[in-house]
């Protein structure tokens, strides 16, 4: 698939020429610069070289402070259970209860709701972003929906769908649909107008222009929306599993709340965090793969 960068005109920049006198410069086309030179420039002017294992520095520091506070008694067990007690609670939930079944049920709900939200948000964004008529029919209602918290619609969804799985999946789907729509629609409408002029010189038709320029150019916005949608789906999952759920991580946490089991509650929080981290990591890997043509400060 072509990308917007394929239609760009090679730019030129001035760079010093060694051995040609102080301050002497010559114009060097970007095409003549090696990828390593570009990478060096981005590192010099950007945030710097990526630190190995940098992501884990913050979580490990938090865990260390948590462990230290629990061991010294600074953090009361009534406020926050010690990390080793959380591990014991997780082991007990696995061996004595159906922790695997709860995790599977939660993942199923979030996956179905997220799939519904991605499909609906993408279709609506494409129709609205590529057509003035579609925008006039779709964008207004979506913007009104944005001002209404989806969780406030749960009583209405219960009246429509009951308190079963359908209500939970629809709620998660609507919550995750909004960031997909907003970011994809904005990306479609933010394509540089100069690409249209370049496409005209290449005699590209509208279908070819949309396929080779507009849709690839909107991918960064879609993937950004997907990252927000994943987080939104998990937030929705936490809430809907409080409504007549007979399984799931949220149901496990609700029972633990009734019995004052803070260690089990923390187990649920850790599981939600793991869900979000793995999903976000997967999206970032896809983003790095399909957007490899972009030059960013990431290197």
PDB file of C-alpha atoms in Angstrom:
ATOM      1  CA  UNK A   1       0.000   0.000   0.000  1.00  0.00           C
ATOM      2  CA  UNK A   2       1.287   3.402  -0.901  1.00  0.00           C
ATOM      3  CA  UNK A   3       1.651   6.078   1.707  1.00  0.00           C
ATOM      4  CA  UNK A   4       1.357   9.856   1.640  1.00  0.00           C
ATOM      5  CA  UNK A   5       5.136  10.014   1.849  1.00  0.00           C
ATOM      6  CA  UNK A   6       5.308   8.297  -1.526  1.00  0.00           C
ATOM      7  CA  UNK A   7       3.774  11.383  -3.128  1.00  0.00           C
ATOM      8  CA  UNK A   8       6.011  13.889  -1.374  1.00  0.00           C
ATOM      9  CA  UNK A   9       8.624  15.814  -3.267  1.00  0.00           C
ATOM     10  CA  UNK A  10      12.230  15.291  -2.145  1.00  0.00           C
ATOM     11  CA  UNK A  11      13.291  18.253  -0.054  1.00  0.00           C
ATOM     12  CA  UNK A  12      16.759  19.724   0.161  1.00  0.00           C
ATOM     13  CA  UNK A  13      18.646  20.993   3.161  1.00  0.00           C
ATOM     14  CA  UNK A  14      21.877  22.831   3.743  1.00  0.00           C
ATOM     15  CA  UNK A  15      24.695  20.931   5.461  1.00  0.00           C
ATOM     16  CA  UNK A  16      28.287  21.943   6.159  1.00  0.00           C
ATOM     17  CA  UNK A  17      30.887  20.549   3.784  1.00  0.00           C
ATOM     18  CA  UNK A  18      34.073  19.447   5.514  1.00  0.00           C
ATOM     19  CA  UNK A  19      37.288  20.871   4.105  1.00  0.00           C
ATOM     20  CA  UNK A  20      35.602  23.623   2.130  1.00  0.00           C
ATOM     21  CA  UNK A  21      36.236  26.468   4.529  1.00  0.00           C
ATOM     22  CA  UNK A  22      34.603  27.693   7.688  1.00  0.00           C
ATOM     23  CA  UNK A  23      30.877  28.058   7.382  1.00  0.00           C
ATOM     24  CA  UNK A  24      30.827  26.633   3.862  1.00  0.00           C
ATOM     25  CA  UNK A  25      27.607  24.826   3.128  1.00  0.00           C
ATOM     26  CA  UNK A  26      26.129  22.900   0.296  1.00  0.00           C
ATOM     27  CA  UNK A  27      22.609  21.776  -0.396  1.00  0.00           C
ATOM     28  CA  UNK A  28      22.133  18.046   0.116  1.00  0.00           C
ATOM     29  CA  UNK A  29      18.918  16.350  -0.967  1.00  0.00           C
ATOM     30  CA  UNK A  30      17.254  14.209   1.702  1.00  0.00           C
ATOM     31  CA  UNK A  31      17.580  11.245  -0.634  1.00  0.00           C
ATOM     32  CA  UNK A  32      21.393  11.440  -0.342  1.00  0.00           C
ATOM     33  CA  UNK A  33      21.368  11.367   3.436  1.00  0.00           C
ATOM     34  CA  UNK A  34      21.775   7.938   4.956  1.00  0.00           C
ATOM     35  CA  UNK A  35      19.177   6.593   7.327  1.00  0.00           C
ATOM     36  CA  UNK A  36      21.797   6.604  10.064  1.00  0.00           C
ATOM     37  CA  UNK A  37      22.340  10.357   9.540  1.00  0.00           C
ATOM     38  CA  UNK A  38      18.620  10.962   9.881  1.00  0.00           C
ATOM     39  CA  UNK A  39      18.515   8.835  13.005  1.00  0.00           C
ATOM     40  CA  UNK A  40      21.390  10.811  14.555  1.00  0.00           C
ATOM     41  CA  UNK A  41      19.612  14.107  13.876  1.00  0.00           C
ATOM     42  CA  UNK A  42      16.389  12.861  15.426  1.00  0.00           C
ATOM     43  CA  UNK A  43      18.233  11.658  18.514  1.00  0.00           C
ATOM     44  CA  UNK A  44      20.182  14.911  18.874  1.00  0.00           C
ATOM     45  CA  UNK A  45      17.144  17.173  18.599  1.00  0.00           C
ATOM     46  CA  UNK A  46      14.621  14.747  20.073  1.00  0.00           C
ATOM     47  CA  UNK A  47      14.191  13.280  23.565  1.00  0.00           C
ATOM     48  CA  UNK A  48      17.351  11.171  23.255  1.00  0.00           C
ATOM     49  CA  UNK A  49      18.238   7.526  22.891  1.00  0.00           C
ATOM     50  CA  UNK A  50      15.703   5.027  24.193  1.00  0.00           C
ATOM     51  CA  UNK A  51      16.817   3.549  27.526  1.00  0.00           C
ATOM     52  CA  UNK A  52      16.761  -0.259  27.696  1.00  0.00           C
ATOM     53  CA  UNK A  53      13.994  -1.417  30.019  1.00  0.00           C
ATOM     54  CA  UNK A  54      12.946   2.180  30.702  1.00  0.00           C
ATOM     55  CA  UNK A  55       9.265   1.244  30.904  1.00  0.00           C
ATOM     56  CA  UNK A  56       9.838  -0.919  33.975  1.00  0.00           C
ATOM     57  CA  UNK A  57      11.675   1.710  36.018  1.00  0.00           C
ATOM     58  CA  UNK A  58       8.479   3.395  37.229  1.00  0.00           C
ATOM     59  CA  UNK A  59       6.507   0.209  38.072  1.00  0.00           C
ATOM     60  CA  UNK A  60       9.497  -1.383  39.834  1.00  0.00           C
ATOM     61  CA  UNK A  61      10.006   1.791  41.886  1.00  0.00           C
ATOM     62  CA  UNK A  62       6.329   1.826  42.904  1.00  0.00           C
ATOM     63  CA  UNK A  63       6.492  -1.864  43.855  1.00  0.00           C
ATOM     64  CA  UNK A  64       9.651  -1.263  45.890  1.00  0.00           C
ATOM     65  CA  UNK A  65       8.083   1.643  47.793  1.00  0.00           C
ATOM     66  CA  UNK A  66       4.915  -0.380  48.344  1.00  0.00           C
ATOM     67  CA  UNK A  67       6.918  -3.328  49.713  1.00  0.00           C
ATOM     68  CA  UNK A  68       9.030  -1.067  51.922  1.00  0.00           C
ATOM     69  CA  UNK A  69       5.979   0.712  53.289  1.00  0.00           C
ATOM     70  CA  UNK A  70       4.232  -2.577  54.056  1.00  0.00           C
ATOM     71  CA  UNK A  71       7.310  -4.142  55.664  1.00  0.00           C
ATOM     72  CA  UNK A  72       7.913  -1.150  57.949  1.00  0.00           C
ATOM     73  CA  UNK A  73       4.246  -0.789  58.877  1.00  0.00           C
ATOM     74  CA  UNK A  74       4.013   2.662  57.299  1.00  0.00           C
ATOM     75  CA  UNK A  75       1.228   1.335  55.052  1.00  0.00           C
ATOM     76  CA  UNK A  76      -1.485  -0.290  57.137  1.00  0.00           C
ATOM     77  CA  UNK A  77      -2.840  -3.640  55.865  1.00  0.00           C
ATOM     78  CA  UNK A  78      -6.321  -2.218  56.363  1.00  0.00           C
ATOM     79  CA  UNK A  79      -5.518   0.463  53.796  1.00  0.00           C
ATOM     80  CA  UNK A  80      -3.448  -1.501  51.287  1.00  0.00           C
ATOM     81  CA  UNK A  81      -2.512  -5.162  51.492  1.00  0.00           C
ATOM     82  CA  UNK A  82       1.173  -6.043  51.236  1.00  0.00           C
ATOM     83  CA  UNK A  83       2.401  -7.306  47.846  1.00  0.00           C
ATOM     84  CA  UNK A  84       3.171 -10.788  49.202  1.00  0.00           C
ATOM     85  CA  UNK A  85      -0.368 -11.058  50.587  1.00  0.00           C
ATOM     86  CA  UNK A  86      -1.710 -10.134  47.159  1.00  0.00           C
ATOM     87  CA  UNK A  87       0.327 -12.967  45.627  1.00  0.00           C
ATOM     88  CA  UNK A  88      -1.082 -15.376  48.220  1.00  0.00           C
ATOM     89  CA  UNK A  89      -4.616 -14.174  47.500  1.00  0.00           C
ATOM     90  CA  UNK A  90      -4.099 -14.679  43.771  1.00  0.00           C
ATOM     91  CA  UNK A  91      -2.843 -18.209  44.398  1.00  0.00           C
ATOM     92  CA  UNK A  92      -5.888 -18.939  46.577  1.00  0.00           C
ATOM     93  CA  UNK A  93      -8.265 -17.582  43.931  1.00  0.00           C
ATOM     94  CA  UNK A  94      -6.585 -19.811  41.355  1.00  0.00           C
ATOM     95  CA  UNK A  95      -6.646 -23.015  43.409  1.00  0.00           C
ATOM     96  CA  UNK A  96      -9.800 -22.607  45.504  1.00  0.00           C
ATOM     97  CA  UNK A  97     -11.961 -20.514  43.184  1.00  0.00           C
ATOM     98  CA  UNK A  98     -12.405 -20.137  39.433  1.00  0.00           C
ATOM     99  CA  UNK A  99      -9.948 -17.320  38.715  1.00  0.00           C
ATOM    100  CA  UNK A 100      -9.278 -18.602  35.198  1.00  0.00           C
ATOM    101  CA  UNK A 101     -13.007 -18.625  34.463  1.00  0.00           C
ATOM    102  CA  UNK A 102     -13.356 -15.070  35.767  1.00  0.00           C
ATOM    103  CA  UNK A 103     -10.455 -13.868  33.613  1.00  0.00           C
ATOM    104  CA  UNK A 104     -11.857 -15.635  30.542  1.00  0.00           C
ATOM    105  CA  UNK A 105     -15.314 -14.128  31.058  1.00  0.00           C
ATOM    106  CA  UNK A 106     -13.904 -10.612  31.419  1.00  0.00           C
ATOM    107  CA  UNK A 107     -11.679 -10.956  28.356  1.00  0.00           C
ATOM    108  CA  UNK A 108     -14.603 -12.256  26.315  1.00  0.00           C
ATOM    109  CA  UNK A 109     -16.843  -9.324  27.286  1.00  0.00           C
ATOM    110  CA  UNK A 110     -14.187  -6.715  26.612  1.00  0.00           C
ATOM    111  CA  UNK A 111     -13.128  -8.321  23.306  1.00  0.00           C
ATOM    112  CA  UNK A 112     -16.681  -8.514  21.947  1.00  0.00           C
ATOM    113  CA  UNK A 113     -17.494  -4.979  23.057  1.00  0.00           C
ATOM    114  CA  UNK A 114     -14.228  -3.618  21.678  1.00  0.00           C
ATOM    115  CA  UNK A 115     -14.765  -5.381  18.345  1.00  0.00           C
ATOM    116  CA  UNK A 116     -18.235  -3.844  18.098  1.00  0.00           C
ATOM    117  CA  UNK A 117     -16.880  -0.399  18.959  1.00  0.00           C
ATOM    118  CA  UNK A 118     -14.005  -0.625  16.462  1.00  0.00           C
ATOM    119  CA  UNK A 119     -16.274  -1.748  13.632  1.00  0.00           C
ATOM    120  CA  UNK A 120     -18.957   0.860  14.294  1.00  0.00           C
ATOM    121  CA  UNK A 121     -16.523   3.700  14.935  1.00  0.00           C
ATOM    122  CA  UNK A 122     -14.448   2.974  11.834  1.00  0.00           C
ATOM    123  CA  UNK A 123     -17.406   2.679   9.466  1.00  0.00           C
ATOM    124  CA  UNK A 124     -19.038   5.850  10.785  1.00  0.00           C
ATOM    125  CA  UNK A 125     -15.747   7.772  10.659  1.00  0.00           C
ATOM    126  CA  UNK A 126     -15.016   6.730   7.066  1.00  0.00           C
ATOM    127  CA  UNK A 127     -18.519   7.595   5.859  1.00  0.00           C
ATOM    128  CA  UNK A 128     -18.477  10.910   7.720  1.00  0.00           C
ATOM    129  CA  UNK A 129     -14.882  11.755   6.856  1.00  0.00           C
ATOM    130  CA  UNK A 130     -15.115  11.082   3.123  1.00  0.00           C
ATOM    131  CA  UNK A 131     -18.545  12.539   2.427  1.00  0.00           C
ATOM    132  CA  UNK A 132     -20.115  15.889   3.266  1.00  0.00           C
ATOM    133  CA  UNK A 133     -23.530  14.241   3.232  1.00  0.00           C
ATOM    134  CA  UNK A 134     -22.283  11.516   5.557  1.00  0.00           C
ATOM    135  CA  UNK A 135     -20.809  14.115   7.887  1.00  0.00           C
ATOM    136  CA  UNK A 136     -24.074  16.046   8.040  1.00  0.00           C
ATOM    137  CA  UNK A 137     -25.964  12.872   8.940  1.00  0.00           C
ATOM    138  CA  UNK A 138     -23.478  11.274  11.332  1.00  0.00           C
ATOM    139  CA  UNK A 139     -21.163  13.809  12.957  1.00  0.00           C
ATOM    140  CA  UNK A 140     -23.857  15.811  14.756  1.00  0.00           C
ATOM    141  CA  UNK A 141     -25.427  12.858  16.594  1.00  0.00           C
ATOM    142  CA  UNK A 142     -21.982  11.490  17.479  1.00  0.00           C
ATOM    143  CA  UNK A 143     -20.895  14.826  18.956  1.00  0.00           C
ATOM    144  CA  UNK A 144     -24.112  14.970  20.992  1.00  0.00           C
ATOM    145  CA  UNK A 145     -23.453  11.414  22.184  1.00  0.00           C
ATOM    146  CA  UNK A 146     -19.948  12.486  23.296  1.00  0.00           C
ATOM    147  CA  UNK A 147     -21.504  14.893  25.786  1.00  0.00           C
ATOM    148  CA  UNK A 148     -23.618  12.105  27.301  1.00  0.00           C
ATOM    149  CA  UNK A 149     -21.598   9.655  29.429  1.00  0.00           C
ATOM    150  CA  UNK A 150     -22.274   6.151  28.175  1.00  0.00           C
ATOM    151  CA  UNK A 151     -22.470   4.890  31.741  1.00  0.00           C
ATOM    152  CA  UNK A 152     -25.456   7.192  32.255  1.00  0.00           C
ATOM    153  CA  UNK A 153     -27.248   5.193  29.561  1.00  0.00           C
ATOM    154  CA  UNK A 154     -26.958   1.900  31.431  1.00  0.00           C
ATOM    155  CA  UNK A 155     -30.462   2.156  32.987  1.00  0.00           C
ATOM    156  CA  UNK A 156     -31.868   2.618  29.477  1.00  0.00           C
ATOM    157  CA  UNK A 157     -29.816  -0.305  28.150  1.00  0.00           C
ATOM    158  CA  UNK A 158     -31.101  -2.482  30.988  1.00  0.00           C
ATOM    159  CA  UNK A 159     -34.666  -1.608  29.959  1.00  0.00           C
ATOM    160  CA  UNK A 160     -33.866  -2.482  26.335  1.00  0.00           C
ATOM    161  CA  UNK A 161     -31.576  -5.503  26.656  1.00  0.00           C
ATOM    162  CA  UNK A 162     -32.102  -6.726  30.205  1.00  0.00           C
ATOM    163  CA  UNK A 163     -29.220  -7.295  32.603  1.00  0.00           C
ATOM    164  CA  UNK A 164     -27.548 -10.064  30.627  1.00  0.00           C
ATOM    165  CA  UNK A 165     -24.483 -10.130  28.415  1.00  0.00           C
ATOM    166  CA  UNK A 166     -26.050  -8.049  25.624  1.00  0.00           C
ATOM    167  CA  UNK A 167     -26.274  -4.967  27.844  1.00  0.00           C
ATOM    168  CA  UNK A 168     -22.670  -5.343  28.938  1.00  0.00           C
ATOM    169  CA  UNK A 169     -21.299  -5.798  25.408  1.00  0.00           C
ATOM    170  CA  UNK A 170     -23.310  -2.889  23.974  1.00  0.00           C
ATOM    171  CA  UNK A 171     -22.147  -0.596  26.786  1.00  0.00           C
ATOM    172  CA  UNK A 172     -18.482  -1.486  26.265  1.00  0.00           C
ATOM    173  CA  UNK A 173     -18.934  -1.118  22.499  1.00  0.00           C
ATOM    174  CA  UNK A 174     -20.389   2.387  22.707  1.00  0.00           C
ATOM    175  CA  UNK A 175     -17.715   3.521  25.150  1.00  0.00           C
ATOM    176  CA  UNK A 176     -14.924   2.315  22.858  1.00  0.00           C
ATOM    177  CA  UNK A 177     -16.609   3.542  19.659  1.00  0.00           C
ATOM    178  CA  UNK A 178     -16.255   7.247  20.448  1.00  0.00           C
ATOM    179  CA  UNK A 179     -12.415   7.506  20.504  1.00  0.00           C
ATOM    180  CA  UNK A 180     -12.218   5.403  17.331  1.00  0.00           C
ATOM    181  CA  UNK A 181     -14.645   7.700  15.538  1.00  0.00           C
ATOM    182  CA  UNK A 182     -13.222  10.999  16.771  1.00  0.00           C
ATOM    183  CA  UNK A 183      -9.571  10.240  16.023  1.00  0.00           C
ATOM    184  CA  UNK A 184     -10.199   8.511  12.689  1.00  0.00           C
ATOM    185  CA  UNK A 185     -12.567  11.232  11.476  1.00  0.00           C
ATOM    186  CA  UNK A 186     -10.102  13.939  12.487  1.00  0.00           C
ATOM    187  CA  UNK A 187      -7.258  12.106  10.725  1.00  0.00           C
ATOM    188  CA  UNK A 188      -9.280  11.748   7.530  1.00  0.00           C
ATOM    189  CA  UNK A 189     -10.084  15.453   7.491  1.00  0.00           C
ATOM    190  CA  UNK A 190      -6.503  16.466   8.368  1.00  0.00           C
ATOM    191  CA  UNK A 191      -4.811  15.005   5.288  1.00  0.00           C
ATOM    192  CA  UNK A 192      -2.542  17.682   3.785  1.00  0.00           C
ATOM    193  CA  UNK A 193      -4.352  19.304   0.864  1.00  0.00           C
ATOM    194  CA  UNK A 194      -1.124  19.367  -1.130  1.00  0.00           C
ATOM    195  CA  UNK A 195      -1.393  15.609  -1.532  1.00  0.00           C
ATOM    196  CA  UNK A 196      -4.567  16.161  -3.538  1.00  0.00           C
ATOM    197  CA  UNK A 197      -2.681  18.514  -5.845  1.00  0.00           C
ATOM    198  CA  UNK A 198       0.123  15.986  -6.255  1.00  0.00           C
ATOM    199  CA  UNK A 199      -2.390  13.218  -6.886  1.00  0.00           C
ATOM    200  CA  UNK A 200      -3.950  15.369  -9.587  1.00  0.00           C
ATOM    201  CA  UNK A 201      -0.605  15.700 -11.352  1.00  0.00           C
ATOM    202  CA  UNK A 202      -0.259  11.906 -11.220  1.00  0.00           C
ATOM    203  CA  UNK A 203      -3.748  11.569 -12.697  1.00  0.00           C
ATOM    204  CA  UNK A 204      -5.083   9.595  -9.718  1.00  0.00           C
ATOM    205  CA  UNK A 205      -8.840   9.119  -9.578  1.00  0.00           C
ATOM    206  CA  UNK A 206     -10.869   9.609  -6.402  1.00  0.00           C
ATOM    207  CA  UNK A 207     -10.924   5.913  -5.519  1.00  0.00           C
ATOM    208  CA  UNK A 208      -7.161   5.564  -6.028  1.00  0.00           C
ATOM    209  CA  UNK A 209      -6.533   8.770  -4.067  1.00  0.00           C
ATOM    210  CA  UNK A 210      -8.592   7.487  -1.129  1.00  0.00           C
ATOM    211  CA  UNK A 211      -6.982   4.051  -1.254  1.00  0.00           C
ATOM    212  CA  UNK A 212      -3.348   5.081  -1.657  1.00  0.00           C
ATOM    213  CA  UNK A 213      -3.260   8.425   0.169  1.00  0.00           C
ATOM    214  CA  UNK A 214      -6.218   9.173   2.434  1.00  0.00           C
ATOM    215  CA  UNK A 215      -6.644   5.834   4.200  1.00  0.00           C
ATOM    216  CA  UNK A 216      -2.903   5.271   4.838  1.00  0.00           C
ATOM    217  CA  UNK A 217      -2.642   8.874   6.002  1.00  0.00           C
ATOM    218  CA  UNK A 218      -5.473   8.293   8.490  1.00  0.00           C
ATOM    219  CA  UNK A 219      -3.837   5.214  10.024  1.00  0.00           C
ATOM    220  CA  UNK A 220      -1.972   7.161  12.757  1.00  0.00           C
ATOM    221  CA  UNK A 221      -5.244   8.704  13.921  1.00  0.00           C
ATOM    222  CA  UNK A 222      -7.049   5.367  13.843  1.00  0.00           C
ATOM    223  CA  UNK A 223      -4.337   3.653  15.882  1.00  0.00           C
ATOM    224  CA  UNK A 224      -4.301   6.500  18.398  1.00  0.00           C
ATOM    225  CA  UNK A 225      -8.056   6.100  18.728  1.00  0.00           C
ATOM    226  CA  UNK A 226      -7.577   2.355  19.143  1.00  0.00           C
ATOM    227  CA  UNK A 227      -5.267   2.897  22.102  1.00  0.00           C
ATOM    228  CA  UNK A 228      -7.863   5.118  23.769  1.00  0.00           C
ATOM    229  CA  UNK A 229     -10.601   2.629  22.866  1.00  0.00           C
ATOM    230  CA  UNK A 230      -8.770  -0.211  24.614  1.00  0.00           C
ATOM    231  CA  UNK A 231      -8.578   1.824  27.811  1.00  0.00           C
ATOM    232  CA  UNK A 232     -12.216   2.871  27.484  1.00  0.00           C
ATOM    233  CA  UNK A 233     -13.297  -0.747  27.016  1.00  0.00           C
ATOM    234  CA  UNK A 234     -11.591  -1.718  30.272  1.00  0.00           C
ATOM    235  CA  UNK A 235     -13.240   1.173  32.119  1.00  0.00           C
ATOM    236  CA  UNK A 236     -16.600   0.041  30.811  1.00  0.00           C
ATOM    237  CA  UNK A 237     -15.833  -3.551  31.773  1.00  0.00           C
ATOM    238  CA  UNK A 238     -15.173  -2.564  35.385  1.00  0.00           C
ATOM    239  CA  UNK A 239     -18.595  -0.921  35.632  1.00  0.00           C
ATOM    240  CA  UNK A 240     -20.795  -3.384  33.739  1.00  0.00           C
ATOM    241  CA  UNK A 241     -19.459  -6.343  35.706  1.00  0.00           C
ATOM    242  CA  UNK A 242     -21.099  -4.832  38.781  1.00  0.00           C
ATOM    243  CA  UNK A 243     -24.533  -5.419  37.219  1.00  0.00           C
ATOM    244  CA  UNK A 244     -25.832  -8.934  37.895  1.00  0.00           C
ATOM    245  CA  UNK A 245     -22.606 -10.577  36.774  1.00  0.00           C
ATOM    246  CA  UNK A 246     -22.129 -14.167  37.916  1.00  0.00           C
ATOM    247  CA  UNK A 247     -18.504 -14.303  36.801  1.00  0.00           C
ATOM    248  CA  UNK A 248     -15.683 -12.021  35.730  1.00  0.00           C
ATOM    249  CA  UNK A 249     -12.966 -10.074  37.494  1.00  0.00           C
ATOM    250  CA  UNK A 250     -15.404  -7.321  38.448  1.00  0.00           C
ATOM    251  CA  UNK A 251     -17.728  -9.877  40.031  1.00  0.00           C
ATOM    252  CA  UNK A 252     -14.791 -11.294  42.004  1.00  0.00           C
ATOM    253  CA  UNK A 253     -13.930  -7.796  43.249  1.00  0.00           C
ATOM    254  CA  UNK A 254     -17.560  -7.100  44.165  1.00  0.00           C
ATOM    255  CA  UNK A 255     -17.708 -10.224  46.330  1.00  0.00           C
ATOM    256  CA  UNK A 256     -14.381  -9.307  47.921  1.00  0.00           C
ATOM    257  CA  UNK A 257     -15.741  -5.858  48.771  1.00  0.00           C
ATOM    258  CA  UNK A 258     -18.682  -7.429  50.613  1.00  0.00           C
ATOM    259  CA  UNK A 259     -16.301  -9.493  52.747  1.00  0.00           C
ATOM    260  CA  UNK A 260     -13.661  -6.799  53.204  1.00  0.00           C
ATOM    261  CA  UNK A 261     -10.995  -8.759  51.311  1.00  0.00           C
ATOM    262  CA  UNK A 262      -8.733  -5.946  50.160  1.00  0.00           C
ATOM    263  CA  UNK A 263      -6.108  -8.426  48.962  1.00  0.00           C
ATOM    264  CA  UNK A 264      -8.556  -9.934  46.455  1.00  0.00           C
ATOM    265  CA  UNK A 265      -9.606  -6.454  45.343  1.00  0.00           C
ATOM    266  CA  UNK A 266      -5.968  -5.609  44.610  1.00  0.00           C
ATOM    267  CA  UNK A 267      -5.673  -8.877  42.652  1.00  0.00           C
ATOM    268  CA  UNK A 268      -8.526  -7.663  40.453  1.00  0.00           C
ATOM    269  CA  UNK A 269      -6.894  -4.268  39.999  1.00  0.00           C
ATOM    270  CA  UNK A 270      -3.624  -5.914  38.985  1.00  0.00           C
ATOM    271  CA  UNK A 271      -5.464  -8.094  36.463  1.00  0.00           C
ATOM    272  CA  UNK A 272      -7.163  -5.055  34.920  1.00  0.00           C
ATOM    273  CA  UNK A 273      -3.777  -3.374  34.696  1.00  0.00           C
ATOM    274  CA  UNK A 274      -2.265  -6.421  32.993  1.00  0.00           C
ATOM    275  CA  UNK A 275      -5.167  -6.534  30.519  1.00  0.00           C
ATOM    276  CA  UNK A 276      -4.636  -2.889  29.615  1.00  0.00           C
ATOM    277  CA  UNK A 277      -0.864  -3.180  29.368  1.00  0.00           C
ATOM    278  CA  UNK A 278      -0.953  -6.221  27.076  1.00  0.00           C
ATOM    279  CA  UNK A 279      -3.624  -4.704  24.840  1.00  0.00           C
ATOM    280  CA  UNK A 280      -1.799  -1.373  24.574  1.00  0.00           C
ATOM    281  CA  UNK A 281       1.487  -3.144  23.850  1.00  0.00           C
ATOM    282  CA  UNK A 282      -0.166  -5.105  21.048  1.00  0.00           C
ATOM    283  CA  UNK A 283      -1.540  -1.907  19.499  1.00  0.00           C
ATOM    284  CA  UNK A 284       1.857  -0.201  19.730  1.00  0.00           C
ATOM    285  CA  UNK A 285       3.539  -3.149  18.021  1.00  0.00           C
ATOM    286  CA  UNK A 286       1.000  -2.973  15.203  1.00  0.00           C
ATOM    287  CA  UNK A 287       1.521   0.788  15.008  1.00  0.00           C
ATOM    288  CA  UNK A 288       5.286   0.370  14.742  1.00  0.00           C
ATOM    289  CA  UNK A 289       4.831  -2.261  12.028  1.00  0.00           C
ATOM    290  CA  UNK A 290       2.321  -0.516   9.766  1.00  0.00           C
ATOM    291  CA  UNK A 291       3.654   3.013  10.277  1.00  0.00           C
ATOM    292  CA  UNK A 292       7.294   2.212   9.673  1.00  0.00           C
ATOM    293  CA  UNK A 293       7.339   4.755   6.829  1.00  0.00           C
ATOM    294  CA  UNK A 294       6.949   7.658   9.269  1.00  0.00           C
ATOM    295  CA  UNK A 295       9.991   9.532  10.540  1.00  0.00           C
ATOM    296  CA  UNK A 296       9.420  10.347  14.180  1.00  0.00           C
ATOM    297  CA  UNK A 297      11.540  11.266  17.169  1.00  0.00           C
ATOM    298  CA  UNK A 298      11.224   7.649  18.307  1.00  0.00           C
ATOM    299  CA  UNK A 299      13.971   6.900  15.789  1.00  0.00           C
TER     300      UNK A 299
END
